Amino acid sequence: MLIKKGSDIKWSEVTPQRTYLDRRKFLAGMAVAGTTAVAGLGVRNLISPSVVRADGGSGLAPIQGLQKSPFSTTEKITPFKDVSNYNNYYEFSTDKYEPAALAKNFRTSPWKVTIDGHVKKKQVLDVDEIIKMASPEERIYRHRCVEGWSIVVPWIGFPLSELIKRAEPLDKAKFVEFTTILDMRQMPGQRTNVLDWPYVEGLRMDEAMHPLALLCFGMYGAALPNQDGAPLRMVVPWKYGFKSAKAIVRIRFVDKQPENTWNRSAPNEYGFYSNVNPHVDHPRWSQANERRLGEFFKRPTLMFNGYDQVASLYNGMDLKKNF
Ligand code: MTE
C-alpha cells in the first residue's frame, strides 16, 4: 500500500506491492523459514504441547466446539506457515516478513474492548467475554490484499452481527468504526509516522450486519497468532484485506462515515468501501488478477472476491466512484 505520510520514508521504500513482487518473482513452492509464533500471555494462548493440529504446531490454544460454516469455500487452504509469516501489520513493520518475530511477545491479555457510541449497551468487555458471546465457527474464506496477493484461511469467529445485536444500536447508528490498540512501547511501527495511529477502519451498518462479516479470534483450529491480529480482528472477505482491522480495542457506533486510516493516508488510492473489484484499477496497478501465496500463476480476481451474496448491499451505487 502507498505511504504518503512521513518525510523520512518514501513510499517507494515501503510499498508492500513492490516488496512482494521483488521477493516473489520465483514464487513457486514458497518456503518461508518458519519462526512460528508462540504468542503472549493468558488463557487463550496457553501452550498445549500434546496437540498436533493443522496449524503447523504453533502451540496456540486450540478452540473447541467449532461449527462448520456453509459460507466456507472448498478451495485449497493456504499453509499456516505462509499465513503467519507474511503479514501486513504496520504497527510492527512495513516489511511483511517481520511482524511474526516483532509481535512475538505482544501482550494480548488482559485485553479490554470498548463498545460505545450510539448504542443502548455501552460497555467495556474483556475480550474473553466477547469470545464466549456466540458459538465459534470455522469459516474458510478467501482473503485478498489490495496489493494482489490472496490466501485461503480457516478463520475462527462468529458473525459480527451477534455482537451488534447484543449492543442494541440506536437508529442513529449508521456505521461501525473499529479502532486498533495504540501502544508504541509494544508496537515499533507506531513510533514512526508511516500511518496515522491508531489504525481505524469502518463498515456501513448493513455491511457490518451481513452474515459474512466475521469477528475473528482464531485460525487453523487455534487462537490467532499475534501477527494475524490477536486477540480480536475483523475479517470482511469481500473487501480488500486492509478493511479487516487487527487488535481491535474499540467498536464504536457512529452516525457519519468513519475516516479510515488508508483513506486518510491516500484518498485517491484507498476508498472507504474498498470492495474487491477487478474493474477498478488501483492508480498504480491493475486489480484484475491475483496471486495465491505459494502459487506461481496468477488467477483472475472475482468481483466481491467471489462473494456475490453481498452485491445487493451496493444496489444503485457506482462502485467505480465508491471504490
Ligand atoms: N490491522 C492493523 N491494525 N494494522 C495493519 O497494518 N493491515 C491490513 C489488515 N489489518 C493492518 C490491519 C492489511 S493491509 C491487510 S492485507 C490485512 O490486515 C492482512 O492480514 P493478514 O496479515 O492476517 O493476512
Short mmCIF file of C-alpha atoms and ligand atoms in Angstrom, two decimals:
data_model
loop_
_atom_site.label_atom_id
_atom_site.label_comp_id
_atom_site.label_asym_id
_atom_site.label_seq_id
_atom_site.Cartn_x
_atom_site.Cartn_y
_atom_site.Cartn_z
CA MET A 1 0.00 0.00 0.00
CA LEU A 2 1.08 3.51 -0.67
CA ILE A 3 2.56 5.51 2.13
CA LYS A 4 2.41 9.22 1.60
CA LYS A 5 2.95 10.37 5.15
CA GLY A 6 6.31 10.90 6.65
CA SER A 7 9.09 12.95 5.18
CA ASP A 8 11.62 10.39 6.38
CA ILE A 9 10.13 7.46 4.44
CA LYS A 10 9.47 7.32 0.75
CA TRP A 11 6.54 5.16 -0.25
CA SER A 12 8.74 3.52 -2.81
CA GLU A 13 10.84 2.16 0.03
CA VAL A 14 7.96 0.60 1.83
CA THR A 15 5.25 -0.14 -0.65
CA PRO A 16 4.47 -3.74 0.04
CA GLN A 17 3.45 -4.50 -3.51
CA ARG A 18 6.96 -3.82 -4.68
CA THR A 19 8.40 -5.83 -1.85
CA TYR A 20 6.07 -8.62 -2.79
CA LEU A 21 6.87 -8.60 -6.45
CA ASP A 22 10.61 -8.41 -5.90
CA ARG A 23 10.69 -11.25 -3.49
CA ARG A 24 8.12 -13.40 -5.18
CA LYS A 25 9.33 -13.44 -8.76
CA PHE A 26 10.26 -17.06 -8.33
CA LEU A 27 7.39 -17.82 -6.06
CA ALA A 28 6.71 -21.47 -6.82
CA GLY A 29 6.95 -23.52 -3.70
CA MET A 30 7.45 -20.59 -1.39
CA ALA A 31 9.18 -21.79 1.72
CA VAL A 32 9.31 -19.22 4.46
CA ALA A 33 11.69 -20.28 7.18
CA GLY A 34 9.23 -20.76 9.95
CA THR A 35 9.52 -18.73 13.03
CA THR A 36 6.22 -19.93 14.29
CA ALA A 37 4.76 -17.58 16.76
CA VAL A 38 4.10 -18.71 20.25
CA ALA A 39 2.23 -15.74 21.45
CA GLY A 40 1.93 -13.73 24.64
CA LEU A 41 0.24 -14.45 27.85
CA GLY A 42 -3.15 -15.51 29.07
CA VAL A 43 -5.54 -18.36 28.81
CA ARG A 44 -6.20 -18.04 25.10
CA ASN A 45 -2.58 -18.62 24.31
CA LEU A 46 -1.61 -21.38 26.67
CA ILE A 47 0.66 -23.90 25.04
CA SER A 48 -0.73 -27.39 24.64
CA PRO A 49 2.27 -29.43 23.56
CA SER A 50 0.35 -32.65 23.13
CA VAL A 51 -1.96 -31.27 20.47
CA VAL A 52 -0.99 -31.79 16.85
CA ARG A 53 -3.07 -29.71 14.53
CA ALA A 54 -3.29 -28.25 11.06
CA ASP A 55 -1.79 -25.04 12.43
CA GLY A 56 1.67 -26.39 11.88
CA GLY A 57 2.28 -26.70 15.58
CA SER A 58 2.06 -23.02 16.53
CA GLY A 59 1.36 -24.14 20.09
CA LEU A 60 -1.53 -21.69 20.37
CA ALA A 61 -4.54 -22.79 22.37
CA PRO A 62 -6.91 -24.93 20.30
CA ILE A 63 -10.50 -23.72 20.07
CA GLN A 64 -13.04 -26.40 20.89
CA GLY A 65 -16.55 -26.97 19.61
CA LEU A 66 -16.11 -25.40 16.21
CA GLN A 67 -19.14 -25.35 13.95
CA LYS A 68 -18.58 -25.79 10.24
CA SER A 69 -19.97 -22.99 8.14
CA PRO A 70 -21.95 -23.13 4.90
CA PHE A 71 -20.08 -19.96 3.92
CA SER A 72 -16.77 -21.79 3.71
CA THR A 73 -15.02 -22.20 0.39
CA THR A 74 -13.77 -25.64 -0.60
CA GLU A 75 -10.65 -24.17 -2.22
CA LYS A 76 -7.24 -25.34 -1.11
CA ILE A 77 -6.25 -23.84 2.21
CA THR A 78 -3.03 -21.81 2.25
CA PRO A 79 -0.43 -23.33 4.57
CA PHE A 80 -0.38 -21.89 8.08
CA LYS A 81 3.30 -21.05 7.81
CA ASP A 82 2.60 -18.68 4.92
CA VAL A 83 -0.40 -17.01 6.51
CA SER A 84 1.52 -16.46 9.73
CA ASN A 85 4.81 -15.31 8.21
CA TYR A 86 3.68 -12.90 5.53
CA ASN A 87 1.63 -10.20 7.18
CA ASN A 88 0.58 -6.64 6.68
CA TYR A 89 0.74 -5.16 10.15
CA TYR A 90 2.14 -1.68 10.02
CA GLU A 91 2.13 -1.24 13.81
CA PHE A 92 5.03 -3.70 13.78
CA SER A 93 6.68 -3.22 10.41
CA THR A 94 6.09 -2.33 6.79
CA ASP A 95 8.04 -5.47 5.86
CA LYS A 96 5.65 -8.40 5.69
CA TYR A 97 8.22 -10.87 6.91
CA GLU A 98 8.82 -9.00 10.17
CA PRO A 99 5.57 -8.96 12.17
CA ALA A 100 5.87 -12.66 13.05
CA ALA A 101 9.03 -12.06 15.05
CA LEU A 102 8.31 -8.50 16.19
CA ALA A 103 4.87 -9.38 17.55
CA LYS A 104 6.04 -12.50 19.32
CA ASN A 105 5.85 -11.01 22.81
CA PHE A 106 2.95 -8.68 22.18
CA ARG A 107 0.65 -8.84 25.23
CA THR A 108 -2.89 -9.83 24.33
CA SER A 109 -4.08 -10.44 27.87
CA PRO A 110 -5.63 -8.70 29.70
CA TRP A 111 -7.45 -7.12 26.78
CA LYS A 112 -10.47 -4.85 27.00
CA VAL A 113 -12.76 -3.81 24.19
CA THR A 114 -14.89 -0.67 24.48
CA ILE A 115 -18.28 -0.77 22.83
CA ASP A 116 -19.74 2.70 22.62
CA GLY A 117 -21.29 5.41 20.51
CA HIS A 118 -24.94 5.20 19.54
CA VAL A 119 -25.86 2.01 21.38
CA LYS A 120 -28.09 1.24 24.35
CA LYS A 121 -25.49 -1.01 25.93
CA LYS A 122 -22.25 0.92 26.11
CA GLN A 123 -19.76 -1.28 27.84
CA VAL A 124 -16.17 -2.29 28.29
CA LEU A 125 -15.78 -6.04 27.91
CA ASP A 126 -12.89 -8.37 28.41
CA VAL A 127 -12.09 -10.00 25.10
CA ASP A 128 -12.69 -13.40 26.67
CA GLU A 129 -16.29 -12.34 27.37
CA ILE A 130 -16.67 -11.39 23.73
CA ILE A 131 -15.24 -14.68 22.53
CA LYS A 132 -17.83 -16.52 24.61
CA MET A 133 -20.77 -14.49 23.30
CA ALA A 134 -21.64 -16.91 20.50
CA SER A 135 -20.66 -20.34 19.19
CA PRO A 136 -17.36 -20.30 17.36
CA GLU A 137 -17.47 -21.17 13.70
CA GLU A 138 -14.76 -22.12 11.29
CA ARG A 139 -15.09 -20.02 8.15
CA ILE A 140 -12.78 -20.88 5.30
CA TYR A 141 -12.59 -17.58 3.45
CA ARG A 142 -10.69 -16.18 0.54
CA HIS A 143 -8.87 -13.08 1.67
CA ARG A 144 -7.39 -10.70 -0.91
CA CYS A 145 -4.96 -7.92 -0.35
CA VAL A 146 -5.17 -4.76 -2.43
CA GLU A 147 -1.59 -5.47 -3.47
CA GLY A 148 -2.60 -8.50 -5.50
CA TRP A 149 -1.87 -11.50 -3.29
CA SER A 150 -4.51 -13.71 -1.79
CA ILE A 151 -4.84 -16.51 0.72
CA VAL A 152 -7.46 -19.07 1.81
CA VAL A 153 -7.72 -19.25 5.58
CA PRO A 154 -9.81 -21.26 8.04
CA TRP A 155 -10.63 -18.30 10.28
CA ILE A 156 -12.49 -18.81 13.55
CA GLY A 157 -15.05 -16.44 14.94
CA PHE A 158 -18.72 -15.59 14.79
CA PRO A 159 -20.72 -13.07 12.79
CA LEU A 160 -20.12 -9.51 13.95
CA SER A 161 -23.92 -9.15 13.90
CA GLU A 162 -24.06 -11.26 17.08
CA LEU A 163 -22.14 -8.61 18.97
CA ILE A 164 -24.02 -5.77 17.32
CA LYS A 165 -27.40 -7.21 18.27
CA ARG A 166 -26.30 -7.54 21.89
CA ALA A 167 -25.10 -3.92 21.96
CA GLU A 168 -28.55 -2.74 20.80
CA PRO A 169 -27.66 0.04 18.37
CA LEU A 170 -29.85 3.13 18.22
CA ASP A 171 -31.42 4.35 14.97
CA LYS A 172 -28.70 6.98 14.72
CA ALA A 173 -26.03 4.29 14.34
CA LYS A 174 -25.29 4.21 10.60
CA PHE A 175 -21.69 2.97 10.63
CA VAL A 176 -19.42 0.88 12.83
CA GLU A 177 -15.89 2.06 13.50
CA PHE A 178 -13.10 -0.27 14.62
CA THR A 179 -10.04 1.08 16.39
CA THR A 180 -6.82 -0.83 16.95
CA ILE A 181 -4.70 -0.63 20.08
CA LEU A 182 -2.34 2.34 20.48
CA ASP A 183 0.76 1.15 22.30
CA MET A 184 4.00 2.43 20.90
CA ARG A 185 6.06 0.70 23.55
CA GLN A 186 4.98 -2.63 22.17
CA MET A 187 4.45 -1.68 18.54
CA PRO A 188 7.56 -0.26 16.95
CA GLY A 189 5.74 0.89 13.82
CA GLN A 190 3.69 3.29 15.93
CA ARG A 191 6.90 5.15 16.72
CA THR A 192 7.02 6.17 13.06
CA ASN A 193 4.55 8.30 11.15
CA VAL A 194 4.14 5.80 8.36
CA LEU A 195 0.37 5.91 9.10
CA ASP A 196 -1.79 7.97 11.44
CA TRP A 197 -2.21 5.94 14.60
CA PRO A 198 -4.25 4.26 15.86
CA TYR A 199 -5.37 2.21 12.86
CA VAL A 200 -9.06 2.81 12.19
CA GLU A 201 -11.48 1.03 9.88
CA GLY A 202 -15.20 1.16 9.35
CA LEU A 203 -18.19 -0.51 7.80
CA ARG A 204 -21.66 0.72 6.95
CA MET A 205 -24.22 -0.76 9.31
CA ASP A 206 -25.73 -3.13 6.74
CA GLU A 207 -22.26 -4.35 5.78
CA ALA A 208 -21.41 -4.91 9.42
CA MET A 209 -24.66 -6.85 9.91
CA HIS A 210 -24.08 -9.07 6.88
CA PRO A 211 -23.62 -12.71 7.96
CA LEU A 212 -20.26 -12.89 6.14
CA ALA A 213 -18.66 -10.17 8.29
CA LEU A 214 -16.71 -12.16 10.84
CA LEU A 215 -15.48 -11.09 14.25
CA CYS A 216 -12.42 -13.27 14.40
CA PHE A 217 -10.30 -14.65 17.23
CA GLY A 218 -8.71 -17.74 15.76
CA MET A 219 -7.46 -19.55 12.71
CA TYR A 220 -6.37 -23.09 11.79
CA GLY A 221 -8.17 -24.55 14.80
CA ALA A 222 -6.46 -22.40 17.41
CA ALA A 223 -6.13 -18.87 18.80
CA LEU A 224 -4.92 -16.15 16.41
CA PRO A 225 -1.19 -15.65 16.22
CA ASN A 226 -0.25 -12.12 17.27
CA GLN A 227 0.88 -11.15 13.79
CA ASP A 228 -2.52 -12.13 12.38
CA GLY A 229 -4.39 -9.80 14.69
CA ALA A 230 -4.72 -11.38 18.13
CA PRO A 231 -6.72 -11.28 20.19
CA LEU A 232 -9.56 -9.89 18.07
CA ARG A 233 -9.79 -8.76 14.46
CA MET A 234 -12.31 -8.37 11.69
CA VAL A 235 -12.42 -10.47 8.55
CA VAL A 236 -14.55 -8.98 5.78
CA PRO A 237 -13.98 -11.40 2.91
CA TRP A 238 -15.50 -9.38 0.07
CA LYS A 239 -13.30 -6.36 0.77
CA TYR A 240 -9.57 -5.82 0.41
CA GLY A 241 -7.60 -7.05 3.40
CA PHE A 242 -7.00 -3.62 4.89
CA LYS A 243 -10.68 -3.35 5.86
CA SER A 244 -10.06 -6.21 8.31
CA ALA A 245 -8.60 -4.37 11.31
CA LYS A 246 -6.40 -6.31 13.72
CA ALA A 247 -6.02 -5.99 17.50
CA ILE A 248 -9.34 -4.21 17.99
CA VAL A 249 -9.88 -2.28 21.25
CA ARG A 250 -12.90 -0.20 20.35
CA ILE A 251 -16.09 -0.80 18.40
CA ARG A 252 -17.96 2.46 18.08
CA PHE A 253 -21.35 3.05 16.51
CA VAL A 254 -21.45 6.35 14.69
CA ASP A 255 -23.78 8.38 12.52
CA LYS A 256 -21.15 9.51 9.98
CA GLN A 257 -18.85 7.51 7.74
CA PRO A 258 -15.68 6.88 9.76
CA GLU A 259 -12.40 8.22 8.48
CA ASN A 260 -10.48 5.05 7.83
CA THR A 261 -6.71 5.05 8.08
CA TRP A 262 -5.84 4.16 4.49
CA ASN A 263 -8.35 6.56 3.03
CA ARG A 264 -6.93 9.36 5.20
CA SER A 265 -3.43 8.39 4.15
CA ALA A 266 -4.07 8.23 0.38
CA PRO A 267 -7.66 9.15 -0.51
CA ASN A 268 -7.12 8.74 -4.25
CA GLU A 269 -5.91 5.17 -3.79
CA TYR A 270 -7.96 3.69 -0.96
CA GLY A 271 -11.64 4.45 -0.67
CA PHE A 272 -13.99 3.77 2.21
CA TYR A 273 -15.80 0.87 0.58
CA SER A 274 -12.80 -0.98 -0.83
CA ASN A 275 -14.80 -3.85 -2.23
CA VAL A 276 -12.69 -6.29 -4.17
CA ASN A 277 -13.34 -5.10 -7.71
CA PRO A 278 -11.31 -6.31 -10.68
CA HIS A 279 -12.79 -3.50 -12.80
CA VAL A 280 -11.33 -0.69 -10.74
CA ASP A 281 -7.59 -0.46 -11.09
CA HIS A 282 -5.50 0.81 -8.28
CA PRO A 283 -3.98 4.05 -9.66
CA ARG A 284 -0.61 2.31 -9.90
CA TRP A 285 -1.51 -1.26 -10.80
CA SER A 286 -4.27 -3.46 -12.15
CA GLN A 287 -6.62 -5.28 -9.83
CA ALA A 288 -7.71 -7.78 -12.50
CA ASN A 289 -5.60 -10.69 -11.24
CA GLU A 290 -4.16 -12.03 -8.04
CA ARG A 291 -1.54 -14.49 -6.94
CA ARG A 292 -2.31 -17.02 -4.20
CA LEU A 293 0.55 -17.25 -1.77
CA GLY A 294 2.51 -20.37 -2.64
CA GLU A 295 1.37 -20.44 -6.29
CA PHE A 296 3.21 -19.21 -9.35
CA PHE A 297 0.47 -18.42 -11.83
CA LYS A 298 -1.96 -15.61 -11.31
CA ARG A 299 -5.70 -16.16 -11.35
CA PRO A 300 -8.45 -13.71 -12.26
CA THR A 301 -9.83 -11.73 -9.35
CA LEU A 302 -13.57 -12.07 -8.88
CA MET A 303 -15.99 -9.25 -8.18
CA PHE A 304 -16.57 -9.05 -4.41
CA ASN A 305 -13.83 -11.67 -4.17
CA GLY A 306 -16.46 -14.17 -5.35
CA TYR A 307 -18.89 -13.36 -2.51
CA ASP A 308 -21.78 -12.44 -4.79
CA GLN A 309 -24.25 -12.59 -1.93
CA VAL A 310 -23.18 -9.10 -0.86
CA ALA A 311 -23.92 -7.50 -4.25
CA SER A 312 -27.35 -6.30 -3.17
CA LEU A 313 -25.78 -4.15 -0.45
CA TYR A 314 -24.47 -1.91 -3.22
CA ASN A 315 -27.50 -1.72 -5.50
CA GLY A 316 -27.69 1.69 -7.09
CA MET A 317 -24.15 2.65 -6.07
CA ASP A 318 -21.49 3.45 -8.63
CA LEU A 319 -18.72 1.17 -7.43
CA LYS A 320 -16.16 2.92 -9.60
CA LYS A 321 -16.82 6.14 -7.74
CA ASN A 322 -17.33 4.42 -4.41
CA PHE A 323 -14.17 2.36 -4.64
N1 MTE B 1 -4.79 -4.04 11.02
C1 MTE B 1 -3.92 -3.28 11.69
N2 MTE B 1 -4.19 -2.97 12.95
N3 MTE B 1 -2.77 -2.84 11.13
C2 MTE B 1 -2.46 -3.11 9.83
O1 MTE B 1 -1.41 -2.68 9.33
N4 MTE B 1 -3.14 -4.24 7.77
C3 MTE B 1 -4.31 -4.60 6.98
C4 MTE B 1 -5.22 -5.59 7.72
N5 MTE B 1 -5.42 -5.18 9.09
C5 MTE B 1 -3.37 -3.91 9.09
C6 MTE B 1 -4.53 -4.37 9.74
C7 MTE B 1 -3.93 -5.16 5.69
S1 MTE B 1 -3.28 -4.06 4.58
C8 MTE B 1 -4.12 -6.46 5.39
S2 MTE B 1 -3.86 -7.03 3.79
C9 MTE B 1 -4.54 -7.44 6.40
O2 MTE B 1 -4.63 -6.86 7.68
C10 MTE B 1 -3.54 -8.58 6.43
O3 MTE B 1 -3.96 -9.58 7.30
P1 MTE B 1 -3.07 -10.89 7.48
O4 MTE B 1 -1.72 -10.44 7.92
O5 MTE B 1 -3.75 -11.72 8.51
O6 MTE B 1 -3.01 -11.57 6.16
#
